[in-house]
mmCIF file of C-alpha atoms in Angstrom:
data_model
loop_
_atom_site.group_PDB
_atom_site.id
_atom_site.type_symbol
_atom_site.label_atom_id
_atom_site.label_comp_id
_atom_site.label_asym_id
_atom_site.label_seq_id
_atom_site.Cartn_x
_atom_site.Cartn_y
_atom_site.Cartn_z
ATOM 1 C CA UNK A 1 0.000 0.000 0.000
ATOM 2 C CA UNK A 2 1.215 3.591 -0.386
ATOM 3 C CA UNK A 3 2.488 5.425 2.543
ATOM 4 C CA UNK A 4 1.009 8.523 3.191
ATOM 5 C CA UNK A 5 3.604 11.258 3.999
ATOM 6 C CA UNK A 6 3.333 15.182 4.569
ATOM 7 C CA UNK A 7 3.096 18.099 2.720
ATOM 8 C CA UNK A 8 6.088 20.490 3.849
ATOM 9 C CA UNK A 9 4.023 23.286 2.544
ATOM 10 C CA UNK A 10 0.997 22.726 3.390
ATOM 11 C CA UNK A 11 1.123 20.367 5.918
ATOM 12 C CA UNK A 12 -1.515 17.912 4.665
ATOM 13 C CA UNK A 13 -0.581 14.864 4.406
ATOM 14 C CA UNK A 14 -0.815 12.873 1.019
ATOM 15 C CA UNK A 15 -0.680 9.441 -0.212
ATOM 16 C CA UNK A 16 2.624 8.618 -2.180
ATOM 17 C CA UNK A 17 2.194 7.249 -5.269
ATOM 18 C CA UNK A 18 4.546 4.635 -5.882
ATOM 19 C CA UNK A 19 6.474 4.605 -9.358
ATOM 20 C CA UNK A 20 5.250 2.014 -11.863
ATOM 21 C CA UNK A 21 8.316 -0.692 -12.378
ATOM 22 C CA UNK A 22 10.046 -0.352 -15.463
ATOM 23 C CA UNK A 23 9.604 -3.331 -17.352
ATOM 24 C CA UNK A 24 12.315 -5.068 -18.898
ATOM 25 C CA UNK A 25 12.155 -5.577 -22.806
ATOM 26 C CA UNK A 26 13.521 -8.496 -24.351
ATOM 27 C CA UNK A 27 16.446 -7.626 -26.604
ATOM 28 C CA UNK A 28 16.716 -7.660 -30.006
ATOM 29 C CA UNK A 29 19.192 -10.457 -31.409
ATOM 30 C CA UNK A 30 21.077 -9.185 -33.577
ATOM 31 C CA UNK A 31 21.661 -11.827 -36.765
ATOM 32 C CA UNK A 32 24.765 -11.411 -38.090
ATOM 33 C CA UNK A 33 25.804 -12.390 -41.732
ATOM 34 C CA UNK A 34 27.922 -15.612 -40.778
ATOM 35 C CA UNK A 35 24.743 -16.880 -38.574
ATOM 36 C CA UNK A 36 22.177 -16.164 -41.728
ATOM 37 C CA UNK A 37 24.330 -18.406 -43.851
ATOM 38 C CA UNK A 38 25.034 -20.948 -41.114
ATOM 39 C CA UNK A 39 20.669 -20.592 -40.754
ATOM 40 C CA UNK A 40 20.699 -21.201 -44.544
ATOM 41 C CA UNK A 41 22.988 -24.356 -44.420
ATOM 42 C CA UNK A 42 21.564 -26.164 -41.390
ATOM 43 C CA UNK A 43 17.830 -25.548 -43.498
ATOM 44 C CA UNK A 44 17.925 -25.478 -46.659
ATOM 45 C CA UNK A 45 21.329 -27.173 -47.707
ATOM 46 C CA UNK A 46 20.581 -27.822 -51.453
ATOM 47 C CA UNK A 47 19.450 -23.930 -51.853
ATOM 48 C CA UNK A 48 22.946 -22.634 -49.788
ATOM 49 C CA UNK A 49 25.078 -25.156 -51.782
ATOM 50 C CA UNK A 50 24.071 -24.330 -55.404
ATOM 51 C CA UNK A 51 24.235 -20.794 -54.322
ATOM 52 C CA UNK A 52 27.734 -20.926 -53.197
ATOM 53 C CA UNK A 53 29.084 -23.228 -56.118
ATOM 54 C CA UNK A 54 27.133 -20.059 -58.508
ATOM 55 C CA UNK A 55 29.380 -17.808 -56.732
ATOM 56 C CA UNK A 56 32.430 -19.801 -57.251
ATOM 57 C CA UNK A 57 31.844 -20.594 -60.740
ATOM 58 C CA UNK A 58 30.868 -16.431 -61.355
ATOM 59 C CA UNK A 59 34.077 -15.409 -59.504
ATOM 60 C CA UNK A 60 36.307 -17.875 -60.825
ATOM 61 C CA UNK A 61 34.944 -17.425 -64.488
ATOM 62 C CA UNK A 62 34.992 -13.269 -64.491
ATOM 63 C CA UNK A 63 39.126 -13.488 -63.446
ATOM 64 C CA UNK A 64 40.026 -16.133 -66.263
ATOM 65 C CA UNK A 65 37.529 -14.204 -69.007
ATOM 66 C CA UNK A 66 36.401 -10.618 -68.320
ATOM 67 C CA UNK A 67 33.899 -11.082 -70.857
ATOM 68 C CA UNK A 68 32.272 -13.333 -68.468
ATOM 69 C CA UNK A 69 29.988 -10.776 -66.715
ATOM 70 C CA UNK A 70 29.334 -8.436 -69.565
ATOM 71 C CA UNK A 71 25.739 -7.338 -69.813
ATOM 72 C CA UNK A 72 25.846 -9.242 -73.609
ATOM 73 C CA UNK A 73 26.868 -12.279 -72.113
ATOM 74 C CA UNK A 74 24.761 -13.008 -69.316
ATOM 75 C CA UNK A 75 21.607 -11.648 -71.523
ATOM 76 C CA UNK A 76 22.766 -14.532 -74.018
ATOM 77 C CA UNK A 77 22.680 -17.067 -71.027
ATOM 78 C CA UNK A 78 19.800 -16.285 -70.020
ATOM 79 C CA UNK A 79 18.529 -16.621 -73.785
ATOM 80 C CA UNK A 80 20.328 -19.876 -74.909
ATOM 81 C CA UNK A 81 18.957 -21.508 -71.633
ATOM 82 C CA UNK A 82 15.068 -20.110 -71.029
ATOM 83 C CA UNK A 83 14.150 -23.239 -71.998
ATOM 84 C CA UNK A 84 16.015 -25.574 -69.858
ATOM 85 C CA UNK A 85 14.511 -22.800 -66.862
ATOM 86 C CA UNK A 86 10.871 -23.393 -68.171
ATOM 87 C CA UNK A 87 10.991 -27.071 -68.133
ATOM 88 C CA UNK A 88 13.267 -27.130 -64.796
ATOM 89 C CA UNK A 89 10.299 -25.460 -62.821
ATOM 90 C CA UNK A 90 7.750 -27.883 -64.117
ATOM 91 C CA UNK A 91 10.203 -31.159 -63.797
ATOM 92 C CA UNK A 92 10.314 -29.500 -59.889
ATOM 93 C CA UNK A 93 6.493 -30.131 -59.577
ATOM 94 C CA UNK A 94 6.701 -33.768 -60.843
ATOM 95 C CA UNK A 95 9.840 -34.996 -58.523
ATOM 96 C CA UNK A 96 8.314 -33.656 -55.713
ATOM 97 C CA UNK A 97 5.401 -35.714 -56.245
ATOM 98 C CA UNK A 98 8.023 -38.675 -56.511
ATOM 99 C CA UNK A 99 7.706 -39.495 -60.127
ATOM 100 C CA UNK A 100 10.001 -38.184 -63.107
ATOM 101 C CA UNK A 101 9.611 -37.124 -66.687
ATOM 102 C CA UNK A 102 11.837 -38.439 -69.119
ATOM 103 C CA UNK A 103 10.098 -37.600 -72.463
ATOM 104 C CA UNK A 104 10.408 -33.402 -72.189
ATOM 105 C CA UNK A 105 13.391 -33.418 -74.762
ATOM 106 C CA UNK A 106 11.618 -35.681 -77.126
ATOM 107 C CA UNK A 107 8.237 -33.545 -76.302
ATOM 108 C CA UNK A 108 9.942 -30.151 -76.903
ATOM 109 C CA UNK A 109 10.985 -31.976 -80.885
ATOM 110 C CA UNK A 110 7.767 -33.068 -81.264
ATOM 111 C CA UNK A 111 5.955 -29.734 -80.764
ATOM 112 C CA UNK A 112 8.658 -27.893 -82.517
ATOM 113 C CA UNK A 113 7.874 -29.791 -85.661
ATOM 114 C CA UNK A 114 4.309 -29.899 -85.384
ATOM 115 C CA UNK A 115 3.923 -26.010 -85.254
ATOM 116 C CA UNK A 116 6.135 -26.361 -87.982
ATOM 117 C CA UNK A 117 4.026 -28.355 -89.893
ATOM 118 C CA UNK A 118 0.514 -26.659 -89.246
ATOM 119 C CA UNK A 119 2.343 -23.138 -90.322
ATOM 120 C CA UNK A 120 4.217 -24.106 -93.355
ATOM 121 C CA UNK A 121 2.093 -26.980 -94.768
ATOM 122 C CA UNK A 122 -0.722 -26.558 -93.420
ATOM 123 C CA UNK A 123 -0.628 -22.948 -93.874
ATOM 124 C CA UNK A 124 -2.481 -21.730 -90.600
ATOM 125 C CA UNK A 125 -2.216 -18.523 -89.187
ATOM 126 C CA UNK A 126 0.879 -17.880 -87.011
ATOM 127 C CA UNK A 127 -1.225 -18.074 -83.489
ATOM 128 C CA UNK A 128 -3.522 -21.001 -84.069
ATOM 129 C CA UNK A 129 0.461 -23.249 -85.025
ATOM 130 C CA UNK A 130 1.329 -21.815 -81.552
ATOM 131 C CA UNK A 131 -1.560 -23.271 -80.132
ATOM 132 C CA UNK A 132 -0.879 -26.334 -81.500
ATOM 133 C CA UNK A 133 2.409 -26.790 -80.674
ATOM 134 C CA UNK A 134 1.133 -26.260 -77.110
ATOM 135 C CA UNK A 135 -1.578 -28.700 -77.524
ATOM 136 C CA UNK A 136 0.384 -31.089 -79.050
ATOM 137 C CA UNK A 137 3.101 -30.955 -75.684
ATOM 138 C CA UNK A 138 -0.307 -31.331 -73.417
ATOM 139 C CA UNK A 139 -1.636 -34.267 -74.785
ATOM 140 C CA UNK A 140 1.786 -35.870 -74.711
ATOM 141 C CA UNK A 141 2.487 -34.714 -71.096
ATOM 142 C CA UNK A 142 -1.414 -35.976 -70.240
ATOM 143 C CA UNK A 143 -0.907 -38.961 -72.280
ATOM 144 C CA UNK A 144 2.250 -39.868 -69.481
ATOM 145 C CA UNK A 145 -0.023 -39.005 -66.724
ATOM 146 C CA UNK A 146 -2.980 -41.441 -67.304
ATOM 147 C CA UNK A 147 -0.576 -44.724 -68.283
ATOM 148 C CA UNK A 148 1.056 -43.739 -64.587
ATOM 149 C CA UNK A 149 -1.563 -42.742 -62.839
ATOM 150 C CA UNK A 150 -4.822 -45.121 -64.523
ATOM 151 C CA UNK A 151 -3.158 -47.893 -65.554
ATOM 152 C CA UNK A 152 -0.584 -47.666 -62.949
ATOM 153 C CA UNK A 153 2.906 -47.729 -64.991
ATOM 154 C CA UNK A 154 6.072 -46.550 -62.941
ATOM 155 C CA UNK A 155 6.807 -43.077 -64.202
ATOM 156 C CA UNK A 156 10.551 -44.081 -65.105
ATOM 157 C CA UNK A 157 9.436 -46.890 -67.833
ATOM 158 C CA UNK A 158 6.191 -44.809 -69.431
ATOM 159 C CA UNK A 159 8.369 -41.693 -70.001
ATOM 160 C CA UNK A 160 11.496 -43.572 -70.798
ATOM 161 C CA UNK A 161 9.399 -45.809 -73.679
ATOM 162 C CA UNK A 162 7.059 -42.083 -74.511
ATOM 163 C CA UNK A 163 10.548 -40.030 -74.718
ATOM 164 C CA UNK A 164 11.391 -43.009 -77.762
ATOM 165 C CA UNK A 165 7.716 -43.016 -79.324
ATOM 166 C CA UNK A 166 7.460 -38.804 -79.599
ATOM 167 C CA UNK A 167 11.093 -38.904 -81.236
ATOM 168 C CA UNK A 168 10.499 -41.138 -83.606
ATOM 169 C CA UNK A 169 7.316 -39.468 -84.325
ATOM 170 C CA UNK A 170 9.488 -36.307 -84.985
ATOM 171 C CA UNK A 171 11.766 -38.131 -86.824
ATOM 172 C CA UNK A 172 9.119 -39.554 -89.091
ATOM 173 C CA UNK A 173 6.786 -36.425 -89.916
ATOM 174 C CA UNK A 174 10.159 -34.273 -90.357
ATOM 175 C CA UNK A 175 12.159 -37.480 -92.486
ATOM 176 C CA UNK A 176 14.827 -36.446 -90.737
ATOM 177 C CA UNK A 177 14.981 -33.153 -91.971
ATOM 178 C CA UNK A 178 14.737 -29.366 -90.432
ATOM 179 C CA UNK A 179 11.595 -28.050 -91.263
ATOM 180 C CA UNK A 180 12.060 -23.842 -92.188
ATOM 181 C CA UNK A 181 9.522 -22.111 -90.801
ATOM 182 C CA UNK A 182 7.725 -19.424 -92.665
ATOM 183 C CA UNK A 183 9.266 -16.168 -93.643
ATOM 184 C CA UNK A 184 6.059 -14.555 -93.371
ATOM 185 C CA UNK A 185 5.190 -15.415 -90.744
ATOM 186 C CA UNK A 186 7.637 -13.940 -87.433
ATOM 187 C CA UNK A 187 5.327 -14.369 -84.394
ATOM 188 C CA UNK A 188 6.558 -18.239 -84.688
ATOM 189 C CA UNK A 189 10.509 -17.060 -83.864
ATOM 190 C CA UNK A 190 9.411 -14.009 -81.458
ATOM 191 C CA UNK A 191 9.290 -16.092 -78.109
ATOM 192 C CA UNK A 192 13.058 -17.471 -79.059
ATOM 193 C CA UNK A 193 14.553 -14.386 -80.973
ATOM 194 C CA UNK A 194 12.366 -11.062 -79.913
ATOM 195 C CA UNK A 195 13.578 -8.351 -77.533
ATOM 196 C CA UNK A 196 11.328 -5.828 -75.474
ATOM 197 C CA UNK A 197 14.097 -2.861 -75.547
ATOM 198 C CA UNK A 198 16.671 -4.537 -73.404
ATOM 199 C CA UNK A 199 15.598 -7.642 -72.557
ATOM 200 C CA UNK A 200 15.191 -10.457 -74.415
ATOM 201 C CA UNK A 201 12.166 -11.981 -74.588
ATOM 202 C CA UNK A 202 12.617 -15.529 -73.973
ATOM 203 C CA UNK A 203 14.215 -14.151 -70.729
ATOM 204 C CA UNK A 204 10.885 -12.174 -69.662
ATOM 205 C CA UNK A 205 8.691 -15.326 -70.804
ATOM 206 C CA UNK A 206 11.226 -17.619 -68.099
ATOM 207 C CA UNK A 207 10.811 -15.127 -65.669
ATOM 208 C CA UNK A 208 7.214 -15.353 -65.590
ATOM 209 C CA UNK A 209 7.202 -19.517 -65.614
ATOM 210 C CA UNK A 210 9.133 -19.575 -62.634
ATOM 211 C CA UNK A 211 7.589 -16.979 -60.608
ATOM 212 C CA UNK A 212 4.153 -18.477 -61.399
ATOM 213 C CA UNK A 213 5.633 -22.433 -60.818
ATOM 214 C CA UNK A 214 7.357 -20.913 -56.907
ATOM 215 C CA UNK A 215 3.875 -19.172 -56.205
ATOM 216 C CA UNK A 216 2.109 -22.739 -57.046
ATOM 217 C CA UNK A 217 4.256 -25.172 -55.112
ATOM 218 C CA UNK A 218 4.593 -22.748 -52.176
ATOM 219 C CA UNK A 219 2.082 -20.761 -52.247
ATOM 220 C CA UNK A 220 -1.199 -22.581 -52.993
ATOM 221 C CA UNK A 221 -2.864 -25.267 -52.008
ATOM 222 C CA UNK A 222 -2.421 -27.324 -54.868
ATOM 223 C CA UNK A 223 1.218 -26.957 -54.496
ATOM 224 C CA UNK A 224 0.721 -28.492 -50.470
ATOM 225 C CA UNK A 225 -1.416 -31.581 -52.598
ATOM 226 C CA UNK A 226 1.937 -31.621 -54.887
ATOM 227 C CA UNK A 227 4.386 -31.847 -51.522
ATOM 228 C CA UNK A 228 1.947 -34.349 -49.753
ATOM 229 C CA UNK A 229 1.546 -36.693 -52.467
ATOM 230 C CA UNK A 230 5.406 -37.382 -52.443
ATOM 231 C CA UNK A 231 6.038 -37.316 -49.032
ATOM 232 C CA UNK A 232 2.632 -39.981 -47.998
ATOM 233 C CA UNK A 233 0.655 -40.021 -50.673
ATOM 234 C CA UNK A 234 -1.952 -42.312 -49.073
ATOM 235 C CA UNK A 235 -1.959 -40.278 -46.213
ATOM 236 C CA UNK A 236 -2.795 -37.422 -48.855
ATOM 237 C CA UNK A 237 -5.792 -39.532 -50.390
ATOM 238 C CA UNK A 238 -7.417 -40.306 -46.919
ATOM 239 C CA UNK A 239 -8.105 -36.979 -46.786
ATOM 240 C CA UNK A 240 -10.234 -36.707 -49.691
ATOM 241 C CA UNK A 241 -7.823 -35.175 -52.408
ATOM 242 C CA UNK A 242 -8.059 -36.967 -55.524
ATOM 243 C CA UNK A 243 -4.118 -37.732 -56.013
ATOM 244 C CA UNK A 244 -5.014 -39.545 -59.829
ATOM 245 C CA UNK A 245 -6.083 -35.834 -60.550
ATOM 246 C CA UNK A 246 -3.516 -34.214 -58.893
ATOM 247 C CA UNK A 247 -0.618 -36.233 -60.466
ATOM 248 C CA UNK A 248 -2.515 -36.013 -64.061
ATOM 249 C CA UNK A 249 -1.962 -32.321 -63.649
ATOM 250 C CA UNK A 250 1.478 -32.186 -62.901
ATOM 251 C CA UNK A 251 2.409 -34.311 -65.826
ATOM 252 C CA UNK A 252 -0.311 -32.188 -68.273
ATOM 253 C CA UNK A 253 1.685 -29.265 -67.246
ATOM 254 C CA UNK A 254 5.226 -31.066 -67.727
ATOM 255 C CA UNK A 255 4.159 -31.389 -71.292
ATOM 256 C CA UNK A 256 2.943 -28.021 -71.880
ATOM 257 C CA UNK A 257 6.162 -27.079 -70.049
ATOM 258 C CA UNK A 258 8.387 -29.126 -72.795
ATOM 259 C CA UNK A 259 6.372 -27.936 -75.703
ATOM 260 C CA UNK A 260 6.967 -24.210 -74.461
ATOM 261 C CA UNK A 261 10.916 -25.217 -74.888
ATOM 262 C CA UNK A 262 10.419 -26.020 -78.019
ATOM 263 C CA UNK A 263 8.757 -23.418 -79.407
ATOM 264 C CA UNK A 264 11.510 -21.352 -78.129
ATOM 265 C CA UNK A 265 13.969 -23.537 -79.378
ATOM 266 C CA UNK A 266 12.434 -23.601 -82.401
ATOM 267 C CA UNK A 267 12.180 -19.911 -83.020
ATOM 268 C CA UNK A 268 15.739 -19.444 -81.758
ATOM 269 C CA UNK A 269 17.365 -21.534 -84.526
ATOM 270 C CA UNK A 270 14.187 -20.657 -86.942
ATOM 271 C CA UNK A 271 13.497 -24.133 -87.749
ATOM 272 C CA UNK A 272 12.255 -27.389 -86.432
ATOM 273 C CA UNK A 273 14.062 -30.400 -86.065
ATOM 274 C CA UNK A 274 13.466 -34.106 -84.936
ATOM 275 C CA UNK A 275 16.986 -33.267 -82.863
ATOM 276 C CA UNK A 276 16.615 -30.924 -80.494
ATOM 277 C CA UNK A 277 15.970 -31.246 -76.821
ATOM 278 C CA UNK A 278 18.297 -34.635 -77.385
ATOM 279 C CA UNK A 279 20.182 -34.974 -73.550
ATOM 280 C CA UNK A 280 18.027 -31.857 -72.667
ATOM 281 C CA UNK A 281 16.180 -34.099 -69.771
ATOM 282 C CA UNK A 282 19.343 -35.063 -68.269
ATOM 283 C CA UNK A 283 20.193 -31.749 -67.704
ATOM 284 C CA UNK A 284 17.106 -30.466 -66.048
ATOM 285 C CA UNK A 285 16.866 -33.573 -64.333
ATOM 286 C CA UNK A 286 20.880 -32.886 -63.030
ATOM 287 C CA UNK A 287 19.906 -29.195 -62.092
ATOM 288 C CA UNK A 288 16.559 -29.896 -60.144
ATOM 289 C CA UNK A 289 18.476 -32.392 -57.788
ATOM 290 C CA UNK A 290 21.769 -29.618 -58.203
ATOM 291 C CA UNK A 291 18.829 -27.647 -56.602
ATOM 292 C CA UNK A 292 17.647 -29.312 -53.667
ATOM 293 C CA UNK A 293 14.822 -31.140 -54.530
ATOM 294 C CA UNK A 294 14.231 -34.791 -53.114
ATOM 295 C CA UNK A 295 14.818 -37.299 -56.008
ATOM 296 C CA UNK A 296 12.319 -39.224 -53.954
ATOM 297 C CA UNK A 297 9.535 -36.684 -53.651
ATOM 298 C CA UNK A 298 8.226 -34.776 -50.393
ATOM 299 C CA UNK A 299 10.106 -31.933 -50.911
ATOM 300 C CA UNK A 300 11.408 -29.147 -53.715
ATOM 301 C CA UNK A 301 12.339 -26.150 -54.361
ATOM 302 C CA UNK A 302 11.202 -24.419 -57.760
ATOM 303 C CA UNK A 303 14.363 -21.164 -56.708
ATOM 304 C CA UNK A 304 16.404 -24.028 -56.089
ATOM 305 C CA UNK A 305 15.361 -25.481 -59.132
ATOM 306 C CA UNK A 306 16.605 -22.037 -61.284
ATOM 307 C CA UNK A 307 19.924 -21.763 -59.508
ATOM 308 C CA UNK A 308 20.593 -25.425 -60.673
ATOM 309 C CA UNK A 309 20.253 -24.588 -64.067
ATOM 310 C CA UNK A 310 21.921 -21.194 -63.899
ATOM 311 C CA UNK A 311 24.868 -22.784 -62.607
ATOM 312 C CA UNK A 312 25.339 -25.391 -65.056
ATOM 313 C CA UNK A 313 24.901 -22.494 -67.722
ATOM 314 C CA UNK A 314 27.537 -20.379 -66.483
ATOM 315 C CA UNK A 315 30.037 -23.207 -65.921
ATOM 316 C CA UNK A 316 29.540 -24.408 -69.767
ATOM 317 C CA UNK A 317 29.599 -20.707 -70.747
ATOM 318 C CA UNK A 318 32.716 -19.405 -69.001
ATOM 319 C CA UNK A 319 34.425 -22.733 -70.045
ATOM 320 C CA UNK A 320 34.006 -21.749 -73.405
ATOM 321 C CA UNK A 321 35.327 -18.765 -72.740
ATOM 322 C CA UNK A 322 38.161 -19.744 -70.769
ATOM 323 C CA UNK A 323 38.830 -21.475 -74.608
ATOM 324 C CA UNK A 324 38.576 -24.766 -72.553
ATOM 325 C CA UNK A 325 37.609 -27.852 -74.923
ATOM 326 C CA UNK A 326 34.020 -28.704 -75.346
ATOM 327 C CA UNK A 327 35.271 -32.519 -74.732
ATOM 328 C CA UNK A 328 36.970 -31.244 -71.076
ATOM 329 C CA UNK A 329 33.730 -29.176 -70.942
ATOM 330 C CA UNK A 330 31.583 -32.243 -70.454
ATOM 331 C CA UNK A 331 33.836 -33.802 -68.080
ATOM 332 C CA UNK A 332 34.043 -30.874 -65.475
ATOM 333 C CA UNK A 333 30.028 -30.731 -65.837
ATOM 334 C CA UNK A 334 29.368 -34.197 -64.873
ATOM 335 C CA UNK A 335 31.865 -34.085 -62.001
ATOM 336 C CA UNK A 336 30.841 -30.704 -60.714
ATOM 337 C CA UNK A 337 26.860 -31.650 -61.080
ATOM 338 C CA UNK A 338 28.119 -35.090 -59.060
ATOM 339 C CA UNK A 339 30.468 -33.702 -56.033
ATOM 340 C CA UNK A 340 27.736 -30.530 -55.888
ATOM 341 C CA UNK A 341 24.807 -33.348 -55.177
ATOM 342 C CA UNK A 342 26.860 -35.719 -53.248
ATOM 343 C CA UNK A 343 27.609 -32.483 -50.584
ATOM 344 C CA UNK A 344 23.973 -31.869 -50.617
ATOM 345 C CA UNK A 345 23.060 -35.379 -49.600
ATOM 346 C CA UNK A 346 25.996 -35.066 -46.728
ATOM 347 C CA UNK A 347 24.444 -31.900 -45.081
ATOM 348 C CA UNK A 348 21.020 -32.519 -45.115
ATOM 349 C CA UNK A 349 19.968 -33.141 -41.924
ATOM 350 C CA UNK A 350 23.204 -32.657 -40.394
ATOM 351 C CA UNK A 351 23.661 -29.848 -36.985
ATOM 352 C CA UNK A 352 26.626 -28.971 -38.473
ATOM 353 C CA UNK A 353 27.121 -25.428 -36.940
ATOM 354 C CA UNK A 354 25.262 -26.224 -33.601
ATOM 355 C CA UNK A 355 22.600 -23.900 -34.359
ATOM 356 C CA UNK A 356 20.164 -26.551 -33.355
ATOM 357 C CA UNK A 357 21.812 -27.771 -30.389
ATOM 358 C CA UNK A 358 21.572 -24.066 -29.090
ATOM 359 C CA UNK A 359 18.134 -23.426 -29.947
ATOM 360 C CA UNK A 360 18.924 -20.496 -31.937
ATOM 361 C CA UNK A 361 17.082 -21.569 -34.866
ATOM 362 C CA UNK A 362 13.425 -20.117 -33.585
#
């Protein structure tokens, strides 16, 4: 209680009124640089480990060619491989579910020659052979997802035997030929060869596929169906989610993902041919697990995804221009894509800078 005490002027006395308590505030931790990248290793180790080999491989590659990070150059990586990012985000969606797509590079031919096709000898307007070639990668991509999903076909074997069937479709409608396409007719080589002032448009169209495939797996709940189908996918179907659909719709949008590469493709070299896209799986395959994502579903990582593919485009682009041979060039990639996923596999899960162990992870 307060203690009433006197007035020396007055001489009344008055009750005291004891001060309030300061209360203590907690204080602010302060996060310094080193512990955000320690934070970024101990939870996402893919996502640090691409980013530092990136950093390596930019550093190392603007010393031994200075042409490395001109404005020219990285535009033109960005161009030569807006196809690998398109399909990269969309292979994401399907390994995280715990299946794989084999077919894309053989997809990306077939709609490349089948736009072809409905604009030169077919003669249809520029837009509706666009649409085609699009449709044409959807019904392939669908075609994977009902023999895995109805009839209940591992995802390795259908692709693997539908990568073979759309290339030798490719190889028979173009009889091994490249197929021009029209002169007339430049909307068809715009997505692969058109600029908006400084930016090349393939570029802006890759932007927007990954943005839009990182908003869906983390971001909606479709992309939570996606995540929970690999990691328990029974689990997932107890709760009412039809995983047939789901599934069908990741593979439906692989396919519309691979015929999207090949209409830039296409438009880049300004014809079609049966070839293209050939080893183009293996790489996006290489750069989603370069990324972070599970091999075995229940996780990924669409940024992760982009990094992977960045990565391998600067190391085969500043070998070049380090005038290293294109033979050597191989090698390094393989071994680099290898010891970068090997060190992923080591650290995940790992406490390696006790951040865990100190609770300092919160």
């Amino acid at each position: 209680m307060p203690v009433p005490h006197t007035d020396s002027a007055s001489g009344n006395s008055m009750p005291a009124t004891s001060s309030p308590t300061p209360q203590k505030t907690p204080a602010r931790t302060q996060t310094s640089p080193l512990h955000a990248i320690a934070l970024l290793f101990e939870r996402q180790p893919g996502l640090a480990s691409v980013l530092c080999l990136l950093l390596v491989c930019v550093l190392t590659f603007s010393l031994c060619a200075p042409s490395f990070l001109s404005v020219t150059n990285l535009l033109t990586i960005l161009r030569q491989n807006a196809a690998a990012f398109i399909s990269a985000t969309a292979m994401t969606l399907v390994i995280t579910t715990g299946g794989i797509d084999l077919s894309i590079g053989a997809v990306a031919a077939f709609s490349g020659i089948t736009m072809a096709v409905l604009a030169t000898f077919w003669h249809l307007p520029p837009a509706f052979a666009l649409a085609g070639a699009l449709l044409a990668g959807t019904v392939a991509g669908t075609a994977n997802g009902l023999l895995i999903t109805r009839v209940g076909m591992a995802p390795f074997i259908v692709t693997l035997a539908t990568m073979s069937v759309f290339r030798g479709l490719s190889l028979l409608i173009a009889q091994g030929y490249s197929l021009p396409l029209p002169e007339n007719a430049p909307l068809l080589e715009w997505p692969g060869r058109g600029w908006i002032g400084p930016v090349p448009v393939p570029a802006l169209i890759m932007l927007a596929c990954v943005a839009a495939g990182s908003i869906t797996l983390h971001r909606t709940r479709f992309g939570r169906y996606i995540t929970g189908i690999g990691s328990n996918q029974e689990g997932v179907r107890r709760t009412g989610v039809n995983v047939r659909r789901i599934s069908l719709t990741v593979y439906a949008l692989s396919g519309l993902a691979a015929a999207l590469s090949g209409i830039l493709m296409t438009g880049r070299l300004g014809s079609a041919s049966s070839n293209i896209g050939v080893g183009f799986e293996l790489d996006v395959i290489a750069a989603v697990v370069l990324g972070g994502t599970s091999l075995t579903g229940g996780y990924g990582t669409v940024i992760g995804s982009a990094l992977g593919i960045l990565t391998l485009a600067c190391l085969k682009n500043g070998l070049i221009l380090a005038h290293v041979s294109p033979f050597l060039t191989q090698i390094f990639t393989g071994l680099i894509t290898i010891g970068a996923i090997w060190i992923n596999m080591s650290l995940k899960g790992r406490d390696l800078f006790g951040i865990r162990k100190n609770g300092d992870d919160n």
